[in-house]
Amino acid sequence: MSLSIAIVGLPNVGKSTLFNALTDSDILAANYPFATIEPNTGIVPVPDNRLKELAGLYQSRKVTPATVTFVDVAGLVAGASQGEGLGNQFLANIRTANAICHVVRAFADRNVIHVNPAADDGDRVDDIPDPKKDIDVINTELILADLQTVQKRLPKTEKEAKANPKLKPLLETQQRILELLDAGTPLSAATDIDMEHIGDLQLLTAKPVIYVFNVDEATLQDETRKSELQRLVAPAQAIFICAKLEHELQGLDEADAAELLESYGQHEPGLNQLVHAAYDTLGLQSYLTAGPDEARAWTIAAGATAPQAAGVIHGDFERGFIAAEVVDYDDLTRAGTMQAAKAAGKVRTEGKTYVMKPGDIVEFRFNVSK
């Protein structure tokens, strides 16, 4: 299962700096609006310290972590859905992502231009960010883009529903969506929408959003200020990252990076925080496989059964599933070897109804008839 996250926000909020830090890239991160024109894509490993330990136990020749794809989308401005700024073609770069990472500027710096979305056209730049207004601008543009999509589709659905009464639930869903969007409500906040009816529309506001507040070093340790910012987006997930600090971490070895983070009261870098938030928001987890050839992490939906987890490796594994030999990571590492874990009764054989757990190390047994 692939995981893709679109990084969005106003121009000059730190998206490209954050992208560089997350993906260890070196794309242009300039102090002027629209430094990013074409979307930048980076595939990075999901941090998982268990893989190194497993590779040591099994003497694995290869370690393959799960991955996440980040897409740095050009800065959006008020009117983006109508072609303002660089145009709404950049909204299309968000449609294929699993989730949206909305970067919000929450630091003041006179040396960094801030595009003021609330200002008149003649005075759209200042040095005083307003997180709430900035968030509202992006959300409004996503809502307006979705409105256009639904308004284009609705007449077709109305016509088809007249000829086929079975399409009435689909029509009612689209009409309800139109009401919500007209009222300024993103679909992620709706509880009465059957998302299966709208999957082909790829609506932007239906995607889960993780808010990343780009703060200065002092705010990283200011719990009161962070609580104020969290309330702006509740109940959505919010994390707090200093893109400037994340940039400084690039190139440092593990010990030096940990020491620098600790000096600011941080226990893990921004990539780890964002991946944890994405897994939680999207309802994902990972499980592990290991052997002499490879130690590997696989991403699955929380609640996936053993056959479904096997299918992530290969469709034949799911179709021909027989059983899964499962051991918990902690049980295995405490035992020291698979043989010792089996002797201690820690290895189980699970069937088709078994629901996978995040600490599972699995070997699947399957048979596919020709």
PDB file of C-alpha atoms in Angstrom, residues 285 287 300-309 321 324 326 348 350-360 362:
ATOM      1  CA  GLN A 285      -0.261   0.490  10.533  1.00  0.00           C
ATOM      2  CA  TYR A 287       3.720  -5.245   9.917  1.00  0.00           C
ATOM      3  CA  ILE A 300      -1.720  -1.914   5.705  1.00  0.00           C
ATOM      4  CA  ALA A 301      -5.004  -0.513   6.963  1.00  0.00           C
ATOM      5  CA  ALA A 302      -5.619  -0.886  10.673  1.00  0.00           C
ATOM      6  CA  GLY A 303      -8.047  -3.765  11.089  1.00  0.00           C
ATOM      7  CA  ALA A 304      -6.775  -5.645   8.028  1.00  0.00           C
ATOM      8  CA  THR A 305      -7.026  -9.411   8.198  1.00  0.00           C
ATOM      9  CA  ALA A 306      -4.096 -11.745   7.571  1.00  0.00           C
ATOM     10  CA  PRO A 307      -5.174 -12.526   3.967  1.00  0.00           C
ATOM     11  CA  GLN A 308      -5.542  -8.802   3.234  1.00  0.00           C
ATOM     12  CA  ALA A 309      -2.079  -8.167   4.650  1.00  0.00           C
ATOM     13  CA  PHE A 321      -3.888 -17.865   1.697  1.00  0.00           C
ATOM     14  CA  ALA A 324       0.076 -17.066   8.848  1.00  0.00           C
ATOM     15  CA  VAL A 326       2.956 -14.865  13.613  1.00  0.00           C
ATOM     16  CA  ARG A 348       1.218 -18.677  16.667  1.00  0.00           C
ATOM     17  CA  GLU A 350      -3.360 -17.755  12.573  1.00  0.00           C
ATOM     18  CA  GLY A 351      -6.128 -18.230  10.012  1.00  0.00           C
ATOM     19  CA  LYS A 352      -8.186 -16.123   7.629  1.00  0.00           C
ATOM     20  CA  THR A 353     -10.063 -14.161  10.299  1.00  0.00           C
ATOM     21  CA  TYR A 354      -6.974 -13.030  12.205  1.00  0.00           C
ATOM     22  CA  VAL A 355      -6.753  -9.221  12.516  1.00  0.00           C
ATOM     23  CA  MET A 356      -3.193  -7.954  12.134  1.00  0.00           C
ATOM     24  CA  LYS A 357      -1.434  -6.075  14.931  1.00  0.00           C
ATOM     25  CA  PRO A 358       1.284  -3.419  14.505  1.00  0.00           C
ATOM     26  CA  GLY A 359       3.992  -5.541  16.159  1.00  0.00           C
ATOM     27  CA  ASP A 360       3.394  -8.654  14.062  1.00  0.00           C
ATOM     28  CA  VAL A 362       4.659 -12.749   9.772  1.00  0.00           C
TER      29      VAL A 362
END
